[in-house]
PDB file of C-alpha atoms in Angstrom:
ATOM      1  CA  MET A   1      58.974 128.006  18.535  1.00 41.00           C
ATOM      2  CA  SER A   2      57.639 127.490  21.878  1.00 48.00           C
ATOM      3  CA  TRP A   3      55.825 124.455  22.807  1.00 51.00           C
ATOM      4  CA  SER A   4      53.723 125.372  19.722  1.00 47.00           C
ATOM      5  CA  PRO A   5      50.497 123.605  18.748  1.00 46.00           C
ATOM      6  CA  PHE A   6      50.599 119.886  19.355  1.00 47.00           C
ATOM      7  CA  CYS A   7      47.996 117.321  20.277  1.00 43.00           C
ATOM      8  CA  GLY A   8      48.811 114.535  22.643  1.00 39.00           C
ATOM      9  CA  ARG A   9      47.006 111.302  23.291  1.00 38.00           C
ATOM     10  CA  GLN A  10      43.315 111.245  24.213  1.00 32.00           C
ATOM     11  CA  GLY A  11      42.806 114.420  22.190  1.00 33.00           C
ATOM     12  CA  ARG A  12      44.282 116.771  24.781  1.00 37.00           C
ATOM     13  CA  CYS A  13      45.413 119.807  22.852  1.00 37.00           C
ATOM     14  CA  ARG A  14      48.746 121.358  23.775  1.00 45.00           C
ATOM     15  CA  THR A  15      48.876 124.811  22.268  1.00 47.00           C
ATOM     16  CA  HIS A  16      51.626 126.828  23.923  1.00 50.00           C
ATOM     17  CA  SER A  17      52.247 130.057  22.064  1.00 37.00           C
ATOM     18  CA  ALA A  18      55.763 131.432  22.452  1.00 41.00           C
ATOM     19  CA  ARG A  19      56.102 130.178  26.028  1.00 48.00           C
ATOM     20  CA  SER A  20      59.469 128.586  25.909  1.00 53.00           C
ATOM     21  CA  SER A  21      62.779 128.472  24.163  1.00 54.00           C
ATOM     22  CA  PRO A  22      62.100 129.029  20.451  1.00 75.00           C
ATOM     23  CA  CYS A  23      62.978 125.572  19.176  1.00 84.00           C
ATOM     24  CA  TRP A  24      62.200 124.336  15.697  1.00 85.00           C
ATOM     25  CA  ARG A  25      58.800 122.728  15.259  1.00 85.00           C
ATOM     26  CA  SER A  26      60.305 119.335  14.387  1.00 88.00           C
ATOM     27  CA  GLU A  27      62.403 119.393  17.567  1.00 89.00           C
ATOM     28  CA  VAL A  28      59.253 119.835  19.645  1.00 88.00           C
ATOM     29  CA  ALA A  29      57.035 117.513  17.599  1.00 88.00           C
ATOM     30  CA  GLU A  30      59.538 114.685  18.033  1.00 92.00           C
ATOM     31  CA  LEU A  31      60.291 115.430  21.694  1.00 93.00           C
ATOM     32  CA  ARG A  32      60.805 112.174  23.595  1.00 94.00           C
ATOM     33  CA  TRP A  33      60.272 111.636  27.302  1.00 95.00           C
ATOM     34  CA  GLU A  34      63.817 110.322  27.655  1.00 96.00           C
ATOM     35  CA  GLU A  35      65.131 113.771  26.683  1.00 96.00           C
ATOM     36  CA  LEU A  36      63.477 115.432  29.676  1.00 96.00           C
ATOM     37  CA  ASP A  37      64.930 115.793  33.170  1.00 95.00           C
ATOM     38  CA  LEU A  38      61.952 117.207  35.014  1.00 92.00           C
ATOM     39  CA  GLU A  39      63.724 117.281  38.370  1.00 91.00           C
ATOM     40  CA  LYS A  40      66.397 119.595  36.983  1.00 92.00           C
ATOM     41  CA  GLY A  41      63.970 121.334  34.648  1.00 93.00           C
ATOM     42  CA  ILE A  42      66.050 120.591  31.561  1.00 93.00           C
ATOM     43  CA  TRP A  43      65.324 119.288  28.089  1.00 94.00           C
ATOM     44  CA  THR A  44      68.374 118.104  26.154  1.00 95.00           C
ATOM     45  CA  ILE A  45      67.904 117.913  22.398  1.00 94.00           C
ATOM     46  CA  PRO A  46      70.404 115.361  21.077  1.00 95.00           C
ATOM     47  CA  ALA A  47      72.647 116.376  18.198  1.00 93.00           C
ATOM     48  CA  ARG A  48      70.999 113.857  15.860  1.00 93.00           C
ATOM     49  CA  ARG A  49      67.687 115.720  16.229  1.00 92.00           C
ATOM     50  CA  ALA A  50      68.891 119.318  16.489  1.00 88.00           C
ATOM     51  CA  LYS A  51      68.472 121.491  13.395  1.00 84.00           C
ATOM     52  CA  ASN A  52      72.178 122.396  13.354  1.00 84.00           C
ATOM     53  CA  ARG A  53      73.320 118.930  14.523  1.00 87.00           C
ATOM     54  CA  ARG A  54      74.568 120.323  17.839  1.00 86.00           C
ATOM     55  CA  SER A  55      73.201 119.097  21.166  1.00 90.00           C
ATOM     56  CA  HIS A  56      71.119 121.819  22.782  1.00 91.00           C
ATOM     57  CA  VAL A  57      69.937 122.386  26.367  1.00 92.00           C
ATOM     58  CA  VAL A  58      66.516 123.974  26.875  1.00 93.00           C
ATOM     59  CA  HIS A  59      65.463 125.244  30.292  1.00 93.00           C
ATOM     60  CA  LEU A  60      61.913 124.331  31.295  1.00 92.00           C
ATOM     61  CA  THR A  61      60.164 126.958  33.363  1.00 90.00           C
ATOM     62  CA  PRO A  62      57.570 125.893  35.957  1.00 88.00           C
ATOM     63  CA  GLN A  63      54.831 127.112  33.598  1.00 83.00           C
ATOM     64  CA  MET A  64      56.164 124.953  30.785  1.00 84.00           C
ATOM     65  CA  ARG A  65      56.462 121.867  32.977  1.00 87.00           C
ATOM     66  CA  ALA A  66      52.919 122.345  34.238  1.00 83.00           C
ATOM     67  CA  LEU A  67      51.636 122.245  30.657  1.00 79.00           C
ATOM     68  CA  LEU A  68      53.261 118.939  29.723  1.00 86.00           C
ATOM     69  CA  PRO A  69      50.766 116.140  29.111  1.00 86.00           C
ATOM     70  CA  GLN A  70      50.546 113.185  31.441  1.00 85.00           C
ATOM     71  CA  ARG A  71      52.892 110.423  30.368  1.00 85.00           C
ATOM     72  CA  MET A  72      51.070 107.399  29.068  1.00 82.00           C
ATOM     73  CA  GLN A  73      52.501 103.908  29.443  1.00 81.00           C
ATOM     74  CA  GLY A  74      54.490 102.938  26.382  1.00 82.00           C
ATOM     75  CA  GLN A  75      54.319 106.445  24.924  1.00 87.00           C
ATOM     76  CA  GLU A  76      57.675 107.459  23.429  1.00 92.00           C
ATOM     77  CA  PHE A  77      56.773 110.941  22.243  1.00 93.00           C
ATOM     78  CA  VAL A  78      55.632 113.674  24.618  1.00 90.00           C
ATOM     79  CA  PHE A  79      53.245 115.044  21.985  1.00 86.00           C
ATOM     80  CA  GLY A  80      52.564 111.748  20.276  1.00 83.00           C
ATOM     81  CA  SER A  81      49.481 110.856  18.303  1.00 81.00           C
ATOM     82  CA  ILE A  82      46.960 108.258  19.407  1.00 80.00           C
ATOM     83  CA  THR A  83      48.860 105.768  17.236  1.00 83.00           C
ATOM     84  CA  GLY A  84      52.125 106.506  19.044  1.00 84.00           C
ATOM     85  CA  THR A  85      53.807 108.433  16.242  1.00 89.00           C
ATOM     86  CA  ALA A  86      55.272 111.942  16.441  1.00 88.00           C
ATOM     87  CA  PHE A  87      52.922 114.867  15.853  1.00 85.00           C
ATOM     88  CA  GLN A  88      52.620 115.875  12.189  1.00 85.00           C
ATOM     89  CA  ASP A  89      49.303 117.677  11.711  1.00 85.00           C
ATOM     90  CA  PHE A  90      50.758 121.191  11.667  1.00 86.00           C
ATOM     91  CA  SER A  91      48.370 122.527   9.026  1.00 88.00           C
ATOM     92  CA  ARG A  92      45.213 121.707  10.969  1.00 88.00           C
ATOM     93  CA  MET A  93      46.558 123.035  14.236  1.00 85.00           C
ATOM     94  CA  LYS A  94      47.748 126.225  12.513  1.00 87.00           C
ATOM     95  CA  ARG A  95      44.241 126.645  11.146  1.00 90.00           C
ATOM     96  CA  LEU A  96      42.781 126.215  14.635  1.00 88.00           C
ATOM     97  CA  LEU A  97      45.229 128.801  15.981  1.00 85.00           C
ATOM     98  CA  ASP A  98      44.218 131.265  13.264  1.00 90.00           C
ATOM     99  CA  GLU A  99      40.546 130.765  14.089  1.00 91.00           C
ATOM    100  CA  ALA A 100      41.127 131.054  17.826  1.00 85.00           C
ATOM    101  CA  SER A 101      43.274 134.171  17.679  1.00 84.00           C
ATOM    102  CA  GLY A 102      41.670 135.920  14.744  1.00 91.00           C
ATOM    103  CA  VAL A 103      45.169 136.493  13.359  1.00 89.00           C
ATOM    104  CA  THR A 104      46.272 135.199   9.966  1.00 93.00           C
ATOM    105  CA  GLY A 105      49.178 135.776   7.595  1.00 93.00           C
ATOM    106  CA  TRP A 106      51.833 134.272   9.854  1.00 91.00           C
ATOM    107  CA  VAL A 107      53.816 131.033  10.012  1.00 89.00           C
ATOM    108  CA  LEU A 108      55.052 128.964  12.930  1.00 85.00           C
ATOM    109  CA  HIS A 109      58.619 130.088  12.316  1.00 86.00           C
ATOM    110  CA  ASP A 110      57.508 133.629  13.190  1.00 88.00           C
ATOM    111  CA  LEU A 111      57.423 132.470  16.812  1.00 87.00           C
ATOM    112  CA  ARG A 112      61.228 132.220  16.784  1.00 88.00           C
ATOM    113  CA  ARG A 113      61.480 135.791  15.535  1.00 90.00           C
ATOM    114  CA  THR A 114      58.928 136.874  18.129  1.00 90.00           C
ATOM    115  CA  VAL A 115      60.976 135.393  20.951  1.00 91.00           C
ATOM    116  CA  ALA A 116      64.240 136.859  19.660  1.00 91.00           C
ATOM    117  CA  THR A 117      62.703 140.321  19.242  1.00 93.00           C
ATOM    118  CA  GLY A 118      60.821 140.131  22.534  1.00 94.00           C
ATOM    119  CA  MET A 119      63.878 139.082  24.492  1.00 95.00           C
ATOM    120  CA  ALA A 120      65.834 141.982  23.011  1.00 94.00           C
ATOM    121  CA  GLY A 121      63.082 144.295  24.198  1.00 96.00           C
ATOM    122  CA  LEU A 122      63.362 142.820  27.684  1.00 96.00           C
ATOM    123  CA  GLY A 123      67.095 143.525  27.763  1.00 96.00           C
ATOM    124  CA  VAL A 124      68.402 140.025  27.080  1.00 95.00           C
ATOM    125  CA  ALA A 125      71.927 140.218  25.654  1.00 94.00           C
ATOM    126  CA  PRO A 126      72.093 139.239  21.944  1.00 91.00           C
ATOM    127  CA  HIS A 127      74.691 136.517  22.524  1.00 89.00           C
ATOM    128  CA  VAL A 128      72.461 134.940  25.181  1.00 92.00           C
ATOM    129  CA  ALA A 129      69.442 135.016  22.855  1.00 92.00           C
ATOM    130  CA  ASP A 130      71.585 133.429  20.143  1.00 90.00           C
ATOM    131  CA  LYS A 131      72.444 130.557  22.479  1.00 90.00           C
ATOM    132  CA  ILE A 132      68.770 130.097  23.352  1.00 91.00           C
ATOM    133  CA  LEU A 133      67.951 130.003  19.637  1.00 90.00           C
ATOM    134  CA  ASN A 134      70.827 127.544  19.140  1.00 88.00           C
ATOM    135  CA  HIS A 135      72.227 129.649  16.318  1.00 80.00           C
ATOM    136  CA  GLN A 136      75.402 128.215  14.907  1.00 67.00           C
ATOM    137  CA  SER A 137      76.555 131.696  13.937  1.00 60.00           C
ATOM    138  CA  GLY A 138      75.322 134.814  15.662  1.00 54.00           C
ATOM    139  CA  THR A 139      76.670 137.808  17.505  1.00 56.00           C
ATOM    140  CA  ILE A 140      79.768 135.802  18.417  1.00 51.00           C
ATOM    141  CA  SER A 141      81.201 134.621  15.112  1.00 51.00           C
ATOM    142  CA  GLY A 142      84.404 134.323  13.135  1.00 51.00           C
ATOM    143  CA  ILE A 143      87.617 133.954  15.098  1.00 46.00           C
ATOM    144  CA  ALA A 144      85.844 134.962  18.312  1.00 43.00           C
ATOM    145  CA  ALA A 145      83.578 131.928  18.026  1.00 48.00           C
ATOM    146  CA  VAL A 146      86.618 129.675  17.779  1.00 43.00           C
ATOM    147  CA  TYR A 147      87.815 130.777  21.201  1.00 41.00           C
ATOM    148  CA  GLN A 148      84.480 131.637  22.838  1.00 47.00           C
ATOM    149  CA  ARG A 149      82.945 128.295  23.848  1.00 52.00           C
ATOM    150  CA  HIS A 150      81.076 129.385  26.962  1.00 66.00           C
ATOM    151  CA  GLU A 151      77.439 128.244  26.849  1.00 79.00           C
ATOM    152  CA  PHE A 152      75.977 130.947  29.160  1.00 86.00           C
ATOM    153  CA  ILE A 153      73.782 128.336  30.844  1.00 89.00           C
ATOM    154  CA  SER A 154      72.762 130.435  33.867  1.00 91.00           C
ATOM    155  CA  GLU A 155      72.102 133.468  31.674  1.00 92.00           C
ATOM    156  CA  ARG A 156      69.971 131.400  29.325  1.00 92.00           C
ATOM    157  CA  LYS A 157      67.931 130.060  32.232  1.00 93.00           C
ATOM    158  CA  ALA A 158      67.333 133.559  33.582  1.00 95.00           C
ATOM    159  CA  ALA A 159      66.347 134.839  30.133  1.00 94.00           C
ATOM    160  CA  THR A 160      63.944 131.944  29.529  1.00 94.00           C
ATOM    161  CA  GLU A 161      62.262 132.526  32.887  1.00 93.00           C
ATOM    162  CA  LEU A 162      62.035 136.265  32.155  1.00 95.00           C
ATOM    163  CA  TRP A 163      60.378 135.538  28.804  1.00 93.00           C
ATOM    164  CA  SER A 164      57.982 133.059  30.385  1.00 91.00           C
ATOM    165  CA  ARG A 165      56.860 135.653  32.963  1.00 92.00           C
ATOM    166  CA  HIS A 166      56.469 138.228  30.200  1.00 92.00           C
ATOM    167  CA  VAL A 167      54.249 135.949  28.097  1.00 88.00           C
ATOM    168  CA  ARG A 168      52.208 134.944  31.143  1.00 87.00           C
ATOM    169  CA  ALA A 169      51.580 138.614  31.901  1.00 90.00           C
ATOM    170  CA  MET A 170      50.514 139.264  28.301  1.00 85.00           C
ATOM    171  CA  LEU A 171      48.178 136.272  28.334  1.00 80.00           C
ATOM    172  CA  GLY A 172      46.685 137.530  31.578  1.00 80.00           C
ATOM    173  CA  ARG A 173      45.892 140.895  30.016  1.00 73.00           C
ATOM    174  CA  THR A 174      44.488 139.248  26.909  1.00 64.00           C
ATOM    175  CA  THR A 175      42.304 136.894  28.941  1.00 60.00           C
ATOM    176  CA  ALA A 176      40.913 139.806  30.915  1.00 61.00           C
ATOM    177  CA  ARG A 177      39.773 141.447  27.648  1.00 60.00           C
ATOM    178  CA  THR A 178      38.424 138.271  26.067  1.00 53.00           C
ATOM    179  CA  SER A 179      34.673 138.158  25.640  1.00 45.00           C
ATOM    180  CA  SER A 180      32.676 135.324  27.158  1.00 44.00           C
ATOM    181  CA  HIS A 181      31.414 134.787  23.600  1.00 43.00           C
ATOM    182  CA  ALA A 182      34.845 133.717  22.334  1.00 42.00           C
ATOM    183  CA  PRO A 183      34.689 130.992  19.659  1.00 42.00           C
ATOM    184  CA  SER A 184      34.565 127.468  21.024  1.00 38.00           C
ATOM    185  CA  VAL A 185      37.674 126.593  19.014  1.00 35.00           C
ATOM    186  CA  CYS A 186      39.572 129.054  21.184  1.00 34.00           C
ATOM    187  CA  ARG A 187      38.543 127.222  24.304  1.00 35.00           C
ATOM    188  CA  LYS A 188      39.398 123.891  22.687  1.00 37.00           C
ATOM    189  CA  GLY A 189      42.709 125.145  21.381  1.00 37.00           C
ATOM    190  CA  LEU A 190      43.904 126.643  24.651  1.00 34.00           C
ATOM    191  CA  ALA A 191      42.436 124.616  27.430  1.00 34.00           C
ATOM    192  CA  GLU A 192      39.928 121.905  26.688  1.00 35.00           C
ATOM    193  CA  PRO A 193      40.408 118.420  25.203  1.00 34.00           C
ATOM    194  CA  LEU A 194      39.500 118.169  21.535  1.00 35.00           C
ATOM    195  CA  GLY A 195      36.447 116.181  20.643  1.00 37.00           C
ATOM    196  CA  GLU A 196      36.507 113.235  18.281  1.00 35.00           C
ATOM    197  CA  ALA A 197      35.412 115.470  15.407  1.00 38.00           C
ATOM    198  CA  ASP A 198      38.564 117.541  15.862  1.00 38.00           C
ATOM    199  CA  MET A 199      40.967 114.606  15.877  1.00 34.00           C
TER     200      MET A 199
END
């Protein structure tokens, strides 16, 4: 996952396709402001919320930080609903993504595979990608995993920034080819606030 499709308060849609570390959708949907250190550019997912019950550090690139919604007073969740609860409307936002992109037959979890495959193509070492994915078992497993406890923090940061630049470049090429007659849902899904009818 990426930031993935989430709507914050006041209907501002936050659709961020494969921009960041490929976290699980629930980890992003329930992201709390207290987990973010914007000065250091770090998001720490506590063990109680991580899929594998292990605390996980996610590096926030400048592009990712720029796309965060404005914090509202009393708002616990970064991508909270207008009622203050964590985002849950995955089906509707997936439908909007399908309509905007013209691509169907995929699931949100495919974004994790996309990031893993894309990073490999960019030359990111498999053990670094595994750490970014927060895999409990990966290229370093068995007895080696018992002794190998290094977290590869600097390598993970470099890989995340490399991926972010790669996606930005792809989006730039896509935008250049996009017709001015693109469906309005695309504009709503990627940039504009959603109207009341979309909430």
